[in-house]
mmCIF file of C-alpha atoms in Angstrom:
data_model
loop_
_atom_site.group_PDB
_atom_site.id
_atom_site.type_symbol
_atom_site.label_atom_id
_atom_site.label_comp_id
_atom_site.label_asym_id
_atom_site.label_seq_id
_atom_site.Cartn_x
_atom_site.Cartn_y
_atom_site.Cartn_z
ATOM 1 C CA MET A 993 -3.190 -19.464 1.876
ATOM 2 C CA ILE A 994 -4.931 -15.906 2.185
ATOM 3 C CA PHE A 995 -3.631 -13.282 4.729
ATOM 4 C CA ASN A 996 -5.942 -10.342 5.510
ATOM 5 C CA ALA A 997 -4.413 -6.914 5.230
ATOM 6 C CA SER A 998 -6.348 -4.928 8.017
ATOM 7 C CA TYR A 999 -6.092 -1.042 8.213
ATOM 8 C CA ASP A 1000 -4.658 0.375 11.422
ATOM 9 C CA THR A 1001 -5.920 3.533 12.937
ATOM 10 C CA PRO A 1002 -4.177 6.173 10.801
ATOM 11 C CA VAL A 1003 -5.322 4.760 7.784
ATOM 12 C CA LYS A 1004 -8.880 4.278 9.203
ATOM 13 C CA ILE A 1005 -8.980 8.306 10.381
ATOM 14 C CA VAL A 1006 -7.098 9.536 6.994
ATOM 15 C CA THR A 1007 -9.206 7.519 4.429
ATOM 16 C CA PRO A 1008 -12.898 8.555 5.686
ATOM 17 C CA ILE A 1009 -11.526 12.237 5.765
ATOM 18 C CA THR A 1010 -9.962 12.010 2.538
ATOM 19 C CA PHE A 1011 -13.080 10.972 0.866
ATOM 20 C CA LEU A 1012 -15.142 13.898 2.481
ATOM 21 C CA VAL A 1013 -12.562 16.350 1.049
ATOM 22 C CA LEU A 1014 -13.131 14.845 -2.158
ATOM 23 C CA ILE A 1015 -16.624 14.718 -2.074
ATOM 24 C CA LEU A 1016 -16.887 18.419 -0.836
ATOM 25 C CA SER A 1017 -14.378 19.287 -3.505
ATOM 26 C CA PHE A 1018 -16.960 17.906 -6.213
ATOM 27 C CA ILE A 1019 -19.763 20.054 -4.548
ATOM 28 C CA THR A 1020 -17.564 23.447 -3.191
ATOM 29 C CA PRO A 1021 -17.104 24.709 -6.855
ATOM 30 C CA ALA A 1022 -20.836 24.390 -7.819
ATOM 31 C CA ILE A 1023 -22.090 26.095 -4.784
ATOM 32 C CA THR A 1024 -19.588 29.050 -4.864
ATOM 33 C CA GLY A 1025 -19.817 29.821 -8.140
ATOM 34 C CA ALA A 1026 -16.149 29.032 -9.013
ATOM 35 C CA ALA A 1027 -15.045 29.623 -12.500
ATOM 36 C CA VAL A 1028 -16.174 26.891 -15.044
ATOM 37 C CA SER A 1029 -12.720 26.391 -16.160
ATOM 38 C CA VAL A 1030 -11.427 25.474 -12.556
ATOM 39 C CA TYR A 1031 -14.361 23.246 -12.165
ATOM 40 C CA TYR A 1032 -13.717 21.160 -15.323
ATOM 41 C CA PHE A 1033 -9.734 21.299 -14.410
ATOM 42 C CA LEU A 1034 -10.393 19.877 -10.486
ATOM 43 C CA ILE A 1035 -13.200 17.453 -11.057
ATOM 44 C CA PRO A 1036 -11.146 15.090 -13.826
ATOM 45 C CA LEU A 1037 -8.095 15.651 -11.626
ATOM 46 C CA ILE A 1038 -9.702 14.551 -8.325
ATOM 47 C CA ILE A 1039 -11.337 11.453 -10.363
ATOM 48 C CA ILE A 1040 -8.028 10.182 -11.681
ATOM 49 C CA VAL A 1041 -5.995 10.723 -8.639
ATOM 50 C CA THR A 1042 -8.692 8.939 -6.454
ATOM 51 C CA LEU A 1043 -9.108 6.137 -8.667
ATOM 52 C CA ALA A 1044 -5.145 5.752 -9.296
ATOM 53 C CA CYS A 1045 -5.366 5.270 -5.226
ATOM 54 C CA ILE A 1046 -8.020 2.871 -4.990
ATOM 55 C CA ALA A 1047 -6.388 0.901 -7.740
ATOM 56 C CA TYR A 1048 -3.005 0.554 -6.464
ATOM 57 C CA ALA A 1049 -4.286 -0.006 -2.506
ATOM 58 C CA PRO A 1050 -3.492 -3.569 -0.995
ATOM 59 C CA LYS A 1051 -6.291 -5.899 -0.425
ATOM 60 C CA TYR A 1052 -4.770 -9.022 0.771
ATOM 61 C CA TYR A 1053 -1.830 -11.242 0.169
ATOM 62 C CA SER A 1054 -1.503 -14.869 -0.395
ATOM 63 C CA VAL A 1055 1.221 -17.666 -0.276
ATOM 64 C CA GLU A 1056 0.766 -20.358 -2.806
ATOM 65 C CA ALA A 1057 2.376 -22.484 -5.650
ATOM 66 C CA GLY A 1058 5.756 -20.927 -4.768
ATOM 67 C CA GLU A 1059 4.730 -17.331 -5.087
ATOM 68 C CA ILE A 1060 3.646 -14.415 -2.907
ATOM 69 C CA LYS A 1061 1.081 -12.468 -4.189
ATOM 70 C CA ILE A 1062 -0.211 -8.798 -3.242
ATOM 71 C CA TYR A 1063 -3.683 -8.505 -4.346
ATOM 72 C CA ARG A 1064 -4.976 -4.732 -4.923
ATOM 73 C CA ILE A 1065 -8.029 -3.422 -5.290
ATOM 74 C CA LEU A 1066 -8.179 -2.753 -9.011
ATOM 75 C CA LEU A 1067 -5.036 -3.940 -10.839
ATOM 76 C CA LYS A 1068 -3.573 -7.197 -11.113
ATOM 77 C CA PRO A 1069 -1.661 -8.893 -8.074
ATOM 78 C CA VAL A 1070 1.940 -8.244 -7.507
ATOM 79 C CA THR A 1071 3.717 -11.645 -7.503
ATOM 80 C CA ILE A 1072 6.957 -12.188 -6.097
ATOM 81 C CA LYS A 1073 8.673 -15.845 -6.806
ATOM 82 C CA ILE A 1074 9.752 -17.182 -3.501
ATOM 83 C CA ASP A 1075 12.762 -18.923 -4.837
ATOM 84 C CA THR A 1076 14.008 -15.130 -5.864
ATOM 85 C CA ILE A 1077 13.732 -14.101 -2.161
ATOM 86 C CA SER A 1078 16.969 -13.470 -0.425
ATOM 87 C CA GLY A 1079 15.884 -12.193 2.691
ATOM 88 C CA ILE A 1080 13.033 -11.288 4.884
ATOM 89 C CA GLU A 1081 12.907 -9.070 7.917
ATOM 90 C CA ILE A 1082 10.054 -8.184 10.336
ATOM 91 C CA LEU A 1083 10.250 -4.251 10.963
ATOM 92 C CA THR A 1084 8.897 -2.392 13.600
ATOM 93 C CA LYS A 1085 6.961 0.899 13.862
ATOM 94 C CA ALA A 1086 10.016 2.547 15.074
ATOM 95 C CA GLN A 1087 12.195 1.241 12.364
ATOM 96 C CA LEU A 1088 9.934 2.802 9.634
ATOM 97 C CA LYS A 1089 9.767 6.094 11.626
ATOM 98 C CA GLY A 1090 11.166 8.582 9.027
ATOM 99 C CA SER A 1091 10.324 7.115 6.077
ATOM 100 C CA ILE A 1092 10.033 9.248 3.155
ATOM 101 C CA ARG A 1093 6.917 8.698 0.551
ATOM 102 C CA LEU A 1094 8.596 9.237 -3.014
ATOM 103 C CA TRP A 1095 5.429 8.423 -4.621
ATOM 104 C CA GLY A 1096 2.185 6.807 -3.511
ATOM 105 C CA SER A 1097 -0.284 6.985 -0.502
ATOM 106 C CA GLY A 1098 0.871 7.420 3.232
ATOM 107 C CA ALA A 1099 -2.357 6.524 4.746
ATOM 108 C CA PHE A 1100 -5.136 6.673 2.241
ATOM 109 C CA LEU A 1101 -6.430 3.306 1.855
ATOM 110 C CA GLY A 1102 -3.028 2.302 3.236
ATOM 111 C CA TYR A 1103 0.805 2.759 2.668
ATOM 112 C CA PHE A 1104 1.635 1.940 -0.923
ATOM 113 C CA GLY A 1105 4.003 3.220 -3.597
ATOM 114 C CA TRP A 1106 7.757 4.203 -3.365
ATOM 115 C CA PHE A 1107 9.195 4.709 0.131
ATOM 116 C CA THR A 1108 12.926 5.007 1.192
ATOM 117 C CA THR A 1109 14.304 5.060 4.399
ATOM 118 C CA LYS A 1110 18.186 5.428 5.635
ATOM 119 C CA LYS A 1111 18.209 2.219 6.750
ATOM 120 C CA LEU A 1112 16.461 0.177 4.409
ATOM 121 C CA GLY A 1113 17.103 2.186 0.864
ATOM 122 C CA LYS A 1114 14.065 2.620 -1.463
ATOM 123 C CA ALA A 1115 11.432 0.007 -1.791
ATOM 124 C CA MET A 1116 7.764 -0.643 -3.000
ATOM 125 C CA TRP A 1117 5.300 -0.949 -0.184
ATOM 126 C CA TYR A 1118 1.892 -2.843 -0.170
ATOM 127 C CA ALA A 1119 1.199 -1.914 3.351
ATOM 128 C CA THR A 1120 -2.241 -1.660 5.522
ATOM 129 C CA ARG A 1121 -0.741 -1.209 8.606
ATOM 130 C CA MET A 1122 2.554 0.034 10.269
ATOM 131 C CA ASP A 1123 2.866 -2.290 13.437
ATOM 132 C CA ARG A 1124 3.019 -5.698 11.442
ATOM 133 C CA THR A 1125 5.336 -5.534 8.690
ATOM 134 C CA ILE A 1126 7.396 -7.693 6.664
ATOM 135 C CA PHE A 1127 10.320 -6.325 4.383
ATOM 136 C CA ILE A 1128 11.217 -8.872 1.509
ATOM 137 C CA TYR A 1129 14.346 -8.643 -0.208
ATOM 138 C CA THR A 1130 14.825 -10.307 -3.721
ATOM 139 C CA ASN A 1131 18.143 -11.555 -5.630
ATOM 140 C CA ASP A 1132 17.424 -8.894 -8.485
ATOM 141 C CA GLY A 1133 17.510 -6.102 -5.723
ATOM 142 C CA LYS A 1134 13.967 -5.571 -5.512
ATOM 143 C CA LYS A 1135 12.711 -4.491 -1.761
ATOM 144 C CA PHE A 1136 8.962 -4.831 -0.817
ATOM 145 C CA LEU A 1137 7.032 -3.851 2.400
ATOM 146 C CA ILE A 1138 3.854 -5.643 3.260
ATOM 147 C CA SER A 1139 1.762 -6.038 6.195
ATOM 148 C CA PRO A 1140 -0.147 -9.384 6.576
ATOM 149 C CA ASP A 1141 -2.527 -9.358 9.722
ATOM 150 C CA ASN A 1142 -0.535 -12.578 10.904
ATOM 151 C CA THR A 1143 2.698 -12.313 10.254
ATOM 152 C CA ASP A 1144 3.807 -15.343 12.156
ATOM 153 C CA LEU A 1145 1.586 -17.529 10.054
ATOM 154 C CA PHE A 1146 2.766 -15.574 7.107
ATOM 155 C CA LEU A 1147 6.269 -16.770 7.660
ATOM 156 C CA ASP A 1148 5.565 -20.227 8.399
ATOM 157 C CA GLN A 1149 4.633 -20.425 4.718
ATOM 158 C CA LEU A 1150 7.897 -19.472 3.449
ATOM 159 C CA PRO A 1151 10.375 -22.617 4.736
ATOM 160 C CA GLY A 1152 13.697 -22.243 4.415
ATOM 161 C CA ILE A 1153 13.831 -18.475 3.952
ATOM 162 C CA VAL A 1154 13.045 -17.618 7.394
#
């Protein structure tokens, strides 16, 4: 079963603003006559960072054939085998307050990458919103945060775990 991953308000605001800033960063050096070396350094850097964010950004989730799959925009899906899950917790936005991004995106195309919190520790996030999140613990110590639009239906697909 497929589960959508819609954006929350911060992502809807930050993403277009960031794209606008990126576009302006392409145009500005040419208009201002910035040093050619700066322009040739800046453009590839912006392209690489933008493509990395687009590649890792979560697109949707699925539960099928004993696996949770986290589909990303350009990269292969991340797979979590259901029989390796040791626990699942629904988190509120308040429980995620104070999270620190170690590597990744904190609202540009979603919330993805390595984040840490005092209570939950370090985890890999693949979320698009903060108001509907599910925290997954696995037997091998891995932790994931996801945000399917319909958390109740998503959890219904995981009998015996919740």
